[in-house]
XYZ file of C-alpha atoms in Angstrom:
620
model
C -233.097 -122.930 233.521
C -235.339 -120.699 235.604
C -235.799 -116.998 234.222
C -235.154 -115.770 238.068
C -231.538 -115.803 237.653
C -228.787 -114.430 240.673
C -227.249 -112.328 238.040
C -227.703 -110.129 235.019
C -224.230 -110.363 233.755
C -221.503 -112.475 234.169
C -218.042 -111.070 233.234
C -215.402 -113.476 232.694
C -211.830 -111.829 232.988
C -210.619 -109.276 235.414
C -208.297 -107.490 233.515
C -208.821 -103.731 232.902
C -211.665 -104.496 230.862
C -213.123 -106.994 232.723
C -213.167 -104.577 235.669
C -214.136 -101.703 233.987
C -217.256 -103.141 232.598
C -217.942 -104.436 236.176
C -217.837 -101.434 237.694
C -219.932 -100.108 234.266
C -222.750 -102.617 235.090
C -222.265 -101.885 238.746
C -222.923 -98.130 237.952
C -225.927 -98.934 235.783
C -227.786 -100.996 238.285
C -226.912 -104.289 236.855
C -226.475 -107.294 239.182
C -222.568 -108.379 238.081
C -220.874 -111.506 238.850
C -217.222 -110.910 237.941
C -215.102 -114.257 237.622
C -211.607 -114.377 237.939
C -208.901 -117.441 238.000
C -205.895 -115.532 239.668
C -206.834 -114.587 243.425
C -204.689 -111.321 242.866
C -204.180 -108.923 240.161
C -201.321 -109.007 237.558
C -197.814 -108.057 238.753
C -196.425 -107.491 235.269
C -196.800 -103.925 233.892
C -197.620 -105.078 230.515
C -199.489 -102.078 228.741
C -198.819 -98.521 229.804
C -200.534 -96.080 227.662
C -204.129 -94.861 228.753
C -205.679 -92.403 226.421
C -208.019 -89.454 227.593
C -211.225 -91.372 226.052
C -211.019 -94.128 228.912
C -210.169 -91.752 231.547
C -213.446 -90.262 230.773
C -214.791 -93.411 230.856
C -213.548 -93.812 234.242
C -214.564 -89.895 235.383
C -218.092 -91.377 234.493
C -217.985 -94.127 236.750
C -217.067 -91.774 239.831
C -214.744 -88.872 238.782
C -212.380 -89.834 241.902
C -211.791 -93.118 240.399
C -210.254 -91.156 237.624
C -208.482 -88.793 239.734
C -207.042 -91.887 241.824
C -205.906 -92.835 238.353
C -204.392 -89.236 237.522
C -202.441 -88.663 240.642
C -201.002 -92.218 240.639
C -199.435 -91.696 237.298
C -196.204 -90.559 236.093
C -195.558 -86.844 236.179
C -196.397 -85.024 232.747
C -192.324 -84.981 232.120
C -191.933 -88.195 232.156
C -193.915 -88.213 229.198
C -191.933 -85.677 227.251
C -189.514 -87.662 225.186
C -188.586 -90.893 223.281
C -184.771 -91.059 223.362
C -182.825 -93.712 220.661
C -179.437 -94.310 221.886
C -177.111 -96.899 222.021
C -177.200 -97.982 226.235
C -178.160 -95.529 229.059
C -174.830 -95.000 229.382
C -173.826 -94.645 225.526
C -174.301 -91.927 223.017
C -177.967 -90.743 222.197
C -178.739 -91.141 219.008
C -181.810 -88.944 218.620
C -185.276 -87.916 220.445
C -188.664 -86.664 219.896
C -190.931 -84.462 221.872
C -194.380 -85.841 221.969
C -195.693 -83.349 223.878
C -196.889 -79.945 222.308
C -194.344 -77.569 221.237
C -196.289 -74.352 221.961
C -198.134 -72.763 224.406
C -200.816 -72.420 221.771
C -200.386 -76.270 220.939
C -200.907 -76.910 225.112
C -203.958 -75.484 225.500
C -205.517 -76.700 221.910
C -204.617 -79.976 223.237
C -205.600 -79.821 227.149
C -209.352 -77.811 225.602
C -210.129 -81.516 223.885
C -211.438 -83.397 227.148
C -211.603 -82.548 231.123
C -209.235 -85.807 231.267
C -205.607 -86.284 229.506
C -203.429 -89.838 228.350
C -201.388 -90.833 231.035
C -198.403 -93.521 231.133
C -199.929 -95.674 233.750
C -198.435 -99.172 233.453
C -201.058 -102.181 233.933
C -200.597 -103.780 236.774
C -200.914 -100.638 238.959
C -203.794 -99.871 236.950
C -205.374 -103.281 237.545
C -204.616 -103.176 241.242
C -206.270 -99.900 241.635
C -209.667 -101.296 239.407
C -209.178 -104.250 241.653
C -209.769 -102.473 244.964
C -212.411 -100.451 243.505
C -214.293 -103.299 242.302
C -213.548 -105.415 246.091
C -215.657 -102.141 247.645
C -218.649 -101.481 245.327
C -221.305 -103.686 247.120
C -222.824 -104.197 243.325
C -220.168 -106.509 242.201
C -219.816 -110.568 243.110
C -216.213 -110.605 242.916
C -215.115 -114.024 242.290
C -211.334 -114.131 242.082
C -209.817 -117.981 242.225
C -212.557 -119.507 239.976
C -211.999 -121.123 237.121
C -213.985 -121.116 234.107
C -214.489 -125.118 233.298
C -217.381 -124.683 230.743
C -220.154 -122.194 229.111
C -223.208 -122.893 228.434
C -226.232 -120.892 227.032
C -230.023 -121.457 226.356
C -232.974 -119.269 225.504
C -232.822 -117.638 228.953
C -229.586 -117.182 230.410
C -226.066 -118.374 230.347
C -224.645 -120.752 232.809
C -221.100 -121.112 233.755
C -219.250 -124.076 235.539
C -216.288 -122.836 237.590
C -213.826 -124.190 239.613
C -212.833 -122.829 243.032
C -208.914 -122.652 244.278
C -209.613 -125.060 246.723
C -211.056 -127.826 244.436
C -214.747 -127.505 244.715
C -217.256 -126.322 242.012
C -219.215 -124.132 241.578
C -222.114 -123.346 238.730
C -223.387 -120.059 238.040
C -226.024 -118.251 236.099
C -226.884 -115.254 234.205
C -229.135 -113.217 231.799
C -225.636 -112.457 229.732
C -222.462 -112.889 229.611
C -218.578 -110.723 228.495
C -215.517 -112.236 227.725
C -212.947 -110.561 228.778
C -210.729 -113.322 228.989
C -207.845 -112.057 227.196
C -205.953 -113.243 224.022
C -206.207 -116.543 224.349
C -209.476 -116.551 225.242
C -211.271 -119.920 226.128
C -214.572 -118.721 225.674
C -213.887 -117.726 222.190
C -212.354 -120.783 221.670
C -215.680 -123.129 222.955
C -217.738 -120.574 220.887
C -216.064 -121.949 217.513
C -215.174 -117.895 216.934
C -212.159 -117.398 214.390
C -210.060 -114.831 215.070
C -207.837 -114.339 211.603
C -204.664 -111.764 211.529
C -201.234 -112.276 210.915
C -198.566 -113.174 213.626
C -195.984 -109.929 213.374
C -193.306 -111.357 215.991
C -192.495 -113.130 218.972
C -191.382 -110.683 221.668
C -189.381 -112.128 225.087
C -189.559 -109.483 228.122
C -188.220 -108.832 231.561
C -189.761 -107.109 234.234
C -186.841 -106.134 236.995
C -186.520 -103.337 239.478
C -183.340 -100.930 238.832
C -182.250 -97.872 240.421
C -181.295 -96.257 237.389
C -181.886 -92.223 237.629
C -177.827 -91.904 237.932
C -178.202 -93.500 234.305
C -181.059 -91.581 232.718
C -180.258 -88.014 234.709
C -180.550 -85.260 231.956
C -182.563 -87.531 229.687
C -185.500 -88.973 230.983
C -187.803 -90.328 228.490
C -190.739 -92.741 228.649
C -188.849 -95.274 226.212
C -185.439 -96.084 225.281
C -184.624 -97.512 221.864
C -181.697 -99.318 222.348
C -179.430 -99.819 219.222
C -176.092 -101.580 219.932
C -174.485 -104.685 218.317
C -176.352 -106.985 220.719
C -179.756 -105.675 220.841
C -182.437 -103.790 219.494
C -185.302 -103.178 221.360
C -187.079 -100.893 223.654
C -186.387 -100.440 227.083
C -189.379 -98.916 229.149
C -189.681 -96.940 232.217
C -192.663 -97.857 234.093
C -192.904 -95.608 236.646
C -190.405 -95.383 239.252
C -187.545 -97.820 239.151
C -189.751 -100.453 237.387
C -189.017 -101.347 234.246
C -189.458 -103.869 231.039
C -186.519 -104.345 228.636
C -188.312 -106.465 225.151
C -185.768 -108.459 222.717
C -187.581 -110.504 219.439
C -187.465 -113.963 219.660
C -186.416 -115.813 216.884
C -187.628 -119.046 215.577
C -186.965 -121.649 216.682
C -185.991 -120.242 219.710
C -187.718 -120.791 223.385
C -188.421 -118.132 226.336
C -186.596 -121.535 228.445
C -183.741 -120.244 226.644
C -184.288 -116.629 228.041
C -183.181 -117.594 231.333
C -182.522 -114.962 233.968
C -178.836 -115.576 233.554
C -179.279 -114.198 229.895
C -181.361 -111.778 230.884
C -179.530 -109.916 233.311
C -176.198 -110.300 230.641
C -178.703 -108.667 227.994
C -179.972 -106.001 230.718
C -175.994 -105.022 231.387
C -176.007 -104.694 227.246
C -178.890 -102.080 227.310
C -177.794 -100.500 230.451
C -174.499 -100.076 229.239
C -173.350 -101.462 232.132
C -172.989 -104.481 234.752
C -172.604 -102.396 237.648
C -176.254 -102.047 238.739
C -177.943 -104.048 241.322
C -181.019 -105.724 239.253
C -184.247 -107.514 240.619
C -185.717 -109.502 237.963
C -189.350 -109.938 239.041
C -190.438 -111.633 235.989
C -189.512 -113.502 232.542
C -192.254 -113.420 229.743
C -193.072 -113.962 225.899
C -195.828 -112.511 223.840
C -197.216 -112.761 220.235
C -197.127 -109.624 218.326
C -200.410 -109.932 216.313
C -203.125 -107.879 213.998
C -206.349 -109.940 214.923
C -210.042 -109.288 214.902
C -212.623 -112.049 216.039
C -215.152 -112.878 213.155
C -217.859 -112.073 215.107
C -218.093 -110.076 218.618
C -221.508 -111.859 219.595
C -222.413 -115.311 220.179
C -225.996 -115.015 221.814
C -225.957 -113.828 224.880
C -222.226 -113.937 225.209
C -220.140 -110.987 224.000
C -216.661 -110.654 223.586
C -214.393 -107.641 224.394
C -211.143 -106.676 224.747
C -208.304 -108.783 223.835
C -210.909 -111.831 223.808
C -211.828 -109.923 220.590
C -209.134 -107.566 218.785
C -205.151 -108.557 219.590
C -203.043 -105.174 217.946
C -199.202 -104.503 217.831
C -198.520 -102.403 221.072
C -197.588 -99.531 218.664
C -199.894 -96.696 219.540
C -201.135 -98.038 222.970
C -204.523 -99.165 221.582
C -205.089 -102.352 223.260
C -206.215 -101.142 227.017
C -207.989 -98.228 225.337
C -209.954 -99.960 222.808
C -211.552 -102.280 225.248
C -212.210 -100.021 227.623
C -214.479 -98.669 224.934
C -216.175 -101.761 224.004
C -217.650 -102.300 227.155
C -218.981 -98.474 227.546
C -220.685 -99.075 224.314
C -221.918 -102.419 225.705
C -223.137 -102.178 229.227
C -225.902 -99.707 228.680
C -227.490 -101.302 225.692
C -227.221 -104.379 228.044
C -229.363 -102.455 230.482
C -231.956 -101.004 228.465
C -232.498 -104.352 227.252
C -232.663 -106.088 230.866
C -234.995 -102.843 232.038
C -237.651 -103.836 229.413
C -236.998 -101.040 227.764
C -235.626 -101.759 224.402
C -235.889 -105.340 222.730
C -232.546 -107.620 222.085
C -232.094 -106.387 218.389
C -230.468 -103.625 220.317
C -227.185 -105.459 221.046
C -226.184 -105.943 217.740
C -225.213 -102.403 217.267
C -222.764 -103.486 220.028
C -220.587 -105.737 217.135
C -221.896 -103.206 214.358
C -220.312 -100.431 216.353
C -217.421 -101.387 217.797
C -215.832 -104.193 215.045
C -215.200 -101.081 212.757
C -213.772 -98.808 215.548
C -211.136 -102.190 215.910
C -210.392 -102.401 212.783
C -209.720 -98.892 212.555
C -207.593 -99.049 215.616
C -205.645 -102.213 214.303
C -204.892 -100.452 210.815
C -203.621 -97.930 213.158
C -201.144 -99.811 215.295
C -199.663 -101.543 212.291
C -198.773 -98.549 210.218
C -197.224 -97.462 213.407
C -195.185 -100.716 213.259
C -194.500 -100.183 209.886
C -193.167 -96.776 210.536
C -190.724 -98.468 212.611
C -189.525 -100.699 210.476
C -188.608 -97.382 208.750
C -186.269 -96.540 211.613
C -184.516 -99.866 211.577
C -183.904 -99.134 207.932
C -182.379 -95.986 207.994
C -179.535 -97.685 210.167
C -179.065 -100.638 207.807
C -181.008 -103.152 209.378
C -183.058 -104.490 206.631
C -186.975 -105.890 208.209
C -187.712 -107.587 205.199
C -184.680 -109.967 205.178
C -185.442 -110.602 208.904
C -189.246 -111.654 208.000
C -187.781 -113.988 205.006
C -185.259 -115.131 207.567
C -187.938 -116.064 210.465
C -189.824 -117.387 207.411
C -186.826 -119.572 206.580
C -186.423 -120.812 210.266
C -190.521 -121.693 210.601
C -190.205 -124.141 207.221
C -189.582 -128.007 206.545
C -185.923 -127.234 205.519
C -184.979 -125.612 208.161
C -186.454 -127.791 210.949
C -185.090 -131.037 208.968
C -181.462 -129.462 209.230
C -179.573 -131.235 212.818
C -180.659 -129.626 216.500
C -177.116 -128.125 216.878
C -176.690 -126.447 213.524
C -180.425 -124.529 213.983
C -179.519 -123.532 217.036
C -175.744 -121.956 215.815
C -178.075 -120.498 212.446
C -180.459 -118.898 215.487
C -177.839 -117.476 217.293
C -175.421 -116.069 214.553
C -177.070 -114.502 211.944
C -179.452 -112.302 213.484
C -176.154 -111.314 215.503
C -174.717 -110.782 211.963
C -176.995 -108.655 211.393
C -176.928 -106.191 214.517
C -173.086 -105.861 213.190
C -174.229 -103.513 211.405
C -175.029 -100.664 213.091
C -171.879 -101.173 216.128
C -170.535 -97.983 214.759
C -172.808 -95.933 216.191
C -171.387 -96.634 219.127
C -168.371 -94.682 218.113
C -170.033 -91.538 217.393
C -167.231 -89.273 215.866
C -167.161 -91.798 212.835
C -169.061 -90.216 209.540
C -170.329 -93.897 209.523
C -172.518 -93.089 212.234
C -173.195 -89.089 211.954
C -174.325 -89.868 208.675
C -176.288 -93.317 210.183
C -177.684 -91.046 213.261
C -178.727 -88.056 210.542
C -181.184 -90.582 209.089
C -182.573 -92.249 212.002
C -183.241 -88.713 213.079
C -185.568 -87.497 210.213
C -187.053 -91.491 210.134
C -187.862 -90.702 213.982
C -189.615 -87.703 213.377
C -192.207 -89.320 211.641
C -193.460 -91.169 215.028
C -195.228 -88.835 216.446
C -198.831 -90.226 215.837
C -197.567 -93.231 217.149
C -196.227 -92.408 220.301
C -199.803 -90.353 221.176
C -200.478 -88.320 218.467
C -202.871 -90.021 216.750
C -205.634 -87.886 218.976
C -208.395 -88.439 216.405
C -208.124 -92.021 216.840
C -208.406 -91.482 220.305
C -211.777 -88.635 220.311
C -212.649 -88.667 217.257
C -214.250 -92.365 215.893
C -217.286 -92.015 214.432
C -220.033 -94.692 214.985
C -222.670 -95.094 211.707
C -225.085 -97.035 212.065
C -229.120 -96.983 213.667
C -228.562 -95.396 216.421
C -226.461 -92.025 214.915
C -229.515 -91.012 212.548
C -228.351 -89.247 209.411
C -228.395 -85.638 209.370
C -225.947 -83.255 206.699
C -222.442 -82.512 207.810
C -219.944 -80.612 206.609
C -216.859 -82.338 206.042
C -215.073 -79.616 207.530
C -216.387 -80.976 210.683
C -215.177 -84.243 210.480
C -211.158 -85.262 211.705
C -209.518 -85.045 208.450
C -206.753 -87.651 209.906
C -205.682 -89.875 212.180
C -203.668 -86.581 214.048
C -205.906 -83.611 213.879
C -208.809 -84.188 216.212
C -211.900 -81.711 215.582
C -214.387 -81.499 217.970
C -217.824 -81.649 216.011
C -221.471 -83.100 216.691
C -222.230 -84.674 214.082
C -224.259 -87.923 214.851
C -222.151 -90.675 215.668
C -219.147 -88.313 217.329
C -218.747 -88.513 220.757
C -219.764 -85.238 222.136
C -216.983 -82.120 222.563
C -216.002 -80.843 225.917
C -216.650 -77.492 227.074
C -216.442 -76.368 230.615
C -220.041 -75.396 232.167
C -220.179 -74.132 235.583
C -223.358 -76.143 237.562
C -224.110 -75.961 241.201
C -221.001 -73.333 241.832
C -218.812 -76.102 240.616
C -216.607 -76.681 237.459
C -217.834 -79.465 234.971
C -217.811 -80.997 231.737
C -219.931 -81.272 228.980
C -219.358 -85.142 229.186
C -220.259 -84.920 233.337
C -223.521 -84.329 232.759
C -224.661 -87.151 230.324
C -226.517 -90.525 232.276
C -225.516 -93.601 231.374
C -229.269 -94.772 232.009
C -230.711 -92.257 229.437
C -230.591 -90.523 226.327
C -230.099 -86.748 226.626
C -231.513 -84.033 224.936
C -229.151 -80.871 224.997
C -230.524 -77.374 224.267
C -229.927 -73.759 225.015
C -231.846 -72.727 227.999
C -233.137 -69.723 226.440
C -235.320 -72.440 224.091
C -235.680 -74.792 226.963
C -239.609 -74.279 226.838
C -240.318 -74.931 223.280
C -238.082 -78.171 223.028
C -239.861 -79.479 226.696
C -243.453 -78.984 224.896
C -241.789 -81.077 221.767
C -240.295 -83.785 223.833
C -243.641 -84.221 225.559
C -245.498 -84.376 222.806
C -243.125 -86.692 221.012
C -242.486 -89.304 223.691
C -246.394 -89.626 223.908
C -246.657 -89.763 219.831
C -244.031 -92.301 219.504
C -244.179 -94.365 222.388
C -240.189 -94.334 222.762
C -240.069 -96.349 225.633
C -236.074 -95.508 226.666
C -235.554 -92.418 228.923
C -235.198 -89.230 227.525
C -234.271 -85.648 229.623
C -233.641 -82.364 228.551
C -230.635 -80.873 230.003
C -230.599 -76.746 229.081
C -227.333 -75.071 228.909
C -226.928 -71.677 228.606
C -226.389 -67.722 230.201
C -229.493 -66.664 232.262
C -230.887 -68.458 235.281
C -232.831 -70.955 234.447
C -229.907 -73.341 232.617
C -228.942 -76.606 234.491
C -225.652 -75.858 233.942
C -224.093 -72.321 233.087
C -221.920 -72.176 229.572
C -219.978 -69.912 227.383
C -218.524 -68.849 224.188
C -216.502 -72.179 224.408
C -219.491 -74.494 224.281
C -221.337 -72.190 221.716
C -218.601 -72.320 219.087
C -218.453 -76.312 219.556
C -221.800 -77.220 219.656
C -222.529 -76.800 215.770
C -225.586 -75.672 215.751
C -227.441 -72.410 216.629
C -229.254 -71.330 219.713
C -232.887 -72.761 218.773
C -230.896 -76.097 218.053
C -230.913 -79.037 220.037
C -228.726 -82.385 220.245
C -229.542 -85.833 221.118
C -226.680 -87.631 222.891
C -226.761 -90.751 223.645
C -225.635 -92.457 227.177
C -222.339 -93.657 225.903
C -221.884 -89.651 224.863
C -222.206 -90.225 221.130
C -224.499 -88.227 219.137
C -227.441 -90.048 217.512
C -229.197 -86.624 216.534
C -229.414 -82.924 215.869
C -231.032 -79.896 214.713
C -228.812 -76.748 213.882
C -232.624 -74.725 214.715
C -236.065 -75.317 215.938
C -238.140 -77.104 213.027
C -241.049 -75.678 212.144
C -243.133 -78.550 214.049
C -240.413 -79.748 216.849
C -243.011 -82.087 218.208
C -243.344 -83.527 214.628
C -239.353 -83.747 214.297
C -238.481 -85.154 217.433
C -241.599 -87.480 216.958
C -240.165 -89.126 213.861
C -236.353 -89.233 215.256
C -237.805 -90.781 218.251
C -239.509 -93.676 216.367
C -236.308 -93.933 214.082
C -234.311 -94.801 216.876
C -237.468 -96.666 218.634
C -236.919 -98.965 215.575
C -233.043 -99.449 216.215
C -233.798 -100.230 220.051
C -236.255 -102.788 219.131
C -239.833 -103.745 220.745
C -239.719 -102.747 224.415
C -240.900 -105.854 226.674
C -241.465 -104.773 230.536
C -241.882 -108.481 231.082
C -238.038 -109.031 230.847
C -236.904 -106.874 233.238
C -235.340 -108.652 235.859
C -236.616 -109.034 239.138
C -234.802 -107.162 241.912
């Protein structure tokens, strides 16, 4: 394979993440070939929850990308509450309010990034990424090609594809992402294992409903429905889209969830027949907790659901991939530029595998928090698990077709028997049933978005966050307090700065081509003399720029109190962020020799980017 190749990265998938590191790459001045087998984008709304890390993510790529994003979305309300009830049209059983409760709470919260979560279902998420990508004249968008095989060598990677209307096609590139989703084939041809249990098999409907007669006086962003023939949640996806879920049982089939049962089971959650319902589309799903042995095979990188699968519980899924590729792309590009050496990308598994994890952990405590829920109205989890485990062994499958099938059917329906009182709700069977799925409810707040440090607060450790002290006060102290802090490895806090008689953010003005070195403006002139003198001591080939921030005149961009009392460290200080906005360095003051500090952080990190080699960039 020649060295002059068409691309510099190949991304297979276009899925959020696909398309986000596209447009990434795009951004970065990468030449991206983005391969896709369907010729349009889903149609299924699938995930919904977008958190306000990857709606910076999306700022950074062009900040009307993420306002195209924003106003699309559901309004703020429709965010409000989780309602448990019995059908839209039967009792309610409780809520929570996942939104702050206080004024105080509102502005703590809306102070933590220039962006916020949004419910933003996938599919109109993906067809908005779609479009994007179709117009930025930096992207080969291939939708209907196929990935046949993958190849790789010392130079490149080189992909054999298949074209919708039978021909083929081979392509070629320095690198290459999968993003091919769960059931990634890339992963598979790699020989990467992928170990985690399987929680449950979900069936879902997608169908169009005018329902707002139904849900007036209670709108909610999910329904927990709880009635003698189902339990499951029932989600409102923006408008009069939505997905109803229901667990599928071993040995049963999605054939079996034909749209005849579906619409029956639809009437059951609506609490009524006598709606006019589309179903648009029948589906099944593995609940999993997965994480891929490795994130890196070569040149070929895995991201997204081609490398972490979590339980939907907490939203992470969307999110978390987002972020891979952010951490990925501009490593990718220093090392393409010549300006770091390929050691470089192995922060990118070092990084991010521990921020999955994390995430994963997450999402099944969240799970396991609803189990709780189910509990407190009788319905036991653990002798549904031995049950499914019973259906999945030699016994059970040995036993004749039609007496499995009457098991299937009747004793998980035994089971939901349980809680049919709470359909009468005047019984002290069910006050005293709905009293405890209350207080079990109110302990799902950091699943249904409250788990904010998850979301702004990972830390990475590693190389390329050099170790400095830190207070533990700084740090989150859990998964649902989120404290804005600069110690190296955080991603850096938002303040509002005023620059150019415009309003931005402290996370507007970082490049994604370079590190930056943040300082007040009132010290601008003895941290330029250091940074001179340090990128000619050290050699540091990656680009470095001083932005100043500050009062008087001469700042870049014009800051106050806010940014002061979150920057954690005085006014002769002075932060390294990186382009991905984590911190890799700081100094709470000027050192006695800056040129001599900066020096040595300079060839730390010099040593975590690897030998520089000018000689690989690409041509253009």
């Amino acid at each position: 394979m020649s060295s002059q190749t068409p691309y510099d990265l190949m991304v297979i998938g276009a899925g959020p993440v696909g398309l986000s590191a596209a447009l990434l790459a795009a951004k970065a001045g990468l030449r991206c070939a983005l391969v896709e087998q369907r010729a349009g984008p889903t149609g299924h709304p699938a995930g919904h929850v977008l958190n306000a890390r990857s709606l910076e993510i999306w700022r950074e790529i062009d900040p009307s990308l993420e306002s195209a994003i924003r106003n699309d979305s559901a309004p703020l309300e429709d965010l409000r509450h989780i309602v448990w009830c019995t059908s839209l049209t039967g009792p309610e059983l409780c809520r929570i309010d996942i939104l702050p409760g206080t004024a105080e709470e509102t502005v703590e919260r809306l102070s933590q990034s220039p962006s916020r979560p949004l419910h933003y279902p996938q599919h109109r998420l993906e067809a908005l990424l779609w479009k994007w990508a179709r117009a930025n004249t930096g992207i080969d968008f291939l939708s209907g090609h196929k990935l046949q095989s993958l190849e790789q060598d010392a130079d490149g990677v080189q992909a054999q594809l298949r074209v919708g209307d039978g021909t083929e096609r081979r392509l070629s590139a320095r690198y290459c992402l999968a993003a091919d989703g769960a059931r990634s084939r890339i992963r598979e041809q790699l020989g990467i294992a992928m170990p985690g249990p399987m929680i449950a098999r979900i069936a879902s409907v997608n169908f169009r409903a005018k329902l707002d007669r139904l849900i007036r006086g209670r709108p909610a962003v999910i329904y927990w429905i709880y009635n003698q023939h189902l339990v499951g949640p029932l989600v409102r996806h923006m408008g009069d889209d939505w997905i109803l879920m229901a667990m599928l049982h071993p040995p049963q089939q999605i054939e079996q969830f034909d749209e005849t049962y579906w619409r029956q089971l639809i009437g059951q959650a609506l609490g009524t027949q006598a709606v006019d319902v589309e179903v648009k589309a029948i589906g099944n799903w593995a609940m999993t907790a997965q994480i891929a042995e490795r994130f890196r095979a070569g040149r070929v990188f895995l991201a997204g659901d081609a490398a972490h699968r979590f339980p939907p519980t907490g939203g992470y899924g969307i999110n978390t991939g987002v972020g891979d590729v952010h951490n990925l792309v501009w490593k990718l590009q220093a090392v393409l530029a010549g300006q770091a050496g390929e050691s470089l990308l192995d922060s990118y598994e070092s990084e991010r595998k521990p921020v999955a994890e994390k995430n994963c952990r997450r999402s099944i405590e969240n799970q396991d928090e609803m189990d709780h829920i189910n509990e407190a109205v009788a319905l036991q989890m653990d002798d549904l698990r031995k049950l499914h485990a019973f259906m999945e062994g030699k016994t059970f499958r040995a036993l004749p077709k039609g007496l499995r099938t009457w098991i299937t059917e009747v004793l998980p329906r035994l089971g939901l028997k349980k809680i049919a009182v709470l359909e009468r709700p005047e019984s002290w069977r069910a006050k005293k049933l709905r009293a405890r799925l209350s207080k079990a409810a109110e302990q799902q707040k950091a699943h249904f978005g409250g788990a904010h440090a998850v979301d702004l607060g990972y830390r990475y450790n590693g190389a390329l966050s050099l170790p400095v002290p830190v207070d533990p006060a700084e740090l989150s102290p859990n998964d649902l307090e989120y404290r804005p802090g600069t110690a190296p490895g955080l991603r850096l806090p938002h303040a509002w700065l005023e620059k150019g008689g415009q309003r931005v953010s402290t996370v507007d003005c970082l490049d994604y081509g370079a590190l930056r070195l943040l300082v007040d403006s009132s010290w601008r002139a003895d941290w330029a003399e250091a940074l001179s003198a340090a990128l000619a001591a050290s050699r540091f080939a990656y680009p470095v720029r001083l932005l100043a921030l500050g009062a008087d005149e001469t700042a870049d961009a014009q800051a106050d109190g806010q940014w002061q009392a979150l920057r954690g460290v005085g006014a002769s200080g002075a932060i390294l962020i990186r382009p991905d906005g984590h911190v890799a360095w700081r100094s709470r003051a000027l050192p006695a020799d800056p040129g001599a500090e900066l020096t040595a952080v300079l060839r730390q990190l010099g040593a975590a980017f690897g030998p520089a080699n000018p000689a690989s960039v690409s041509p253009a």
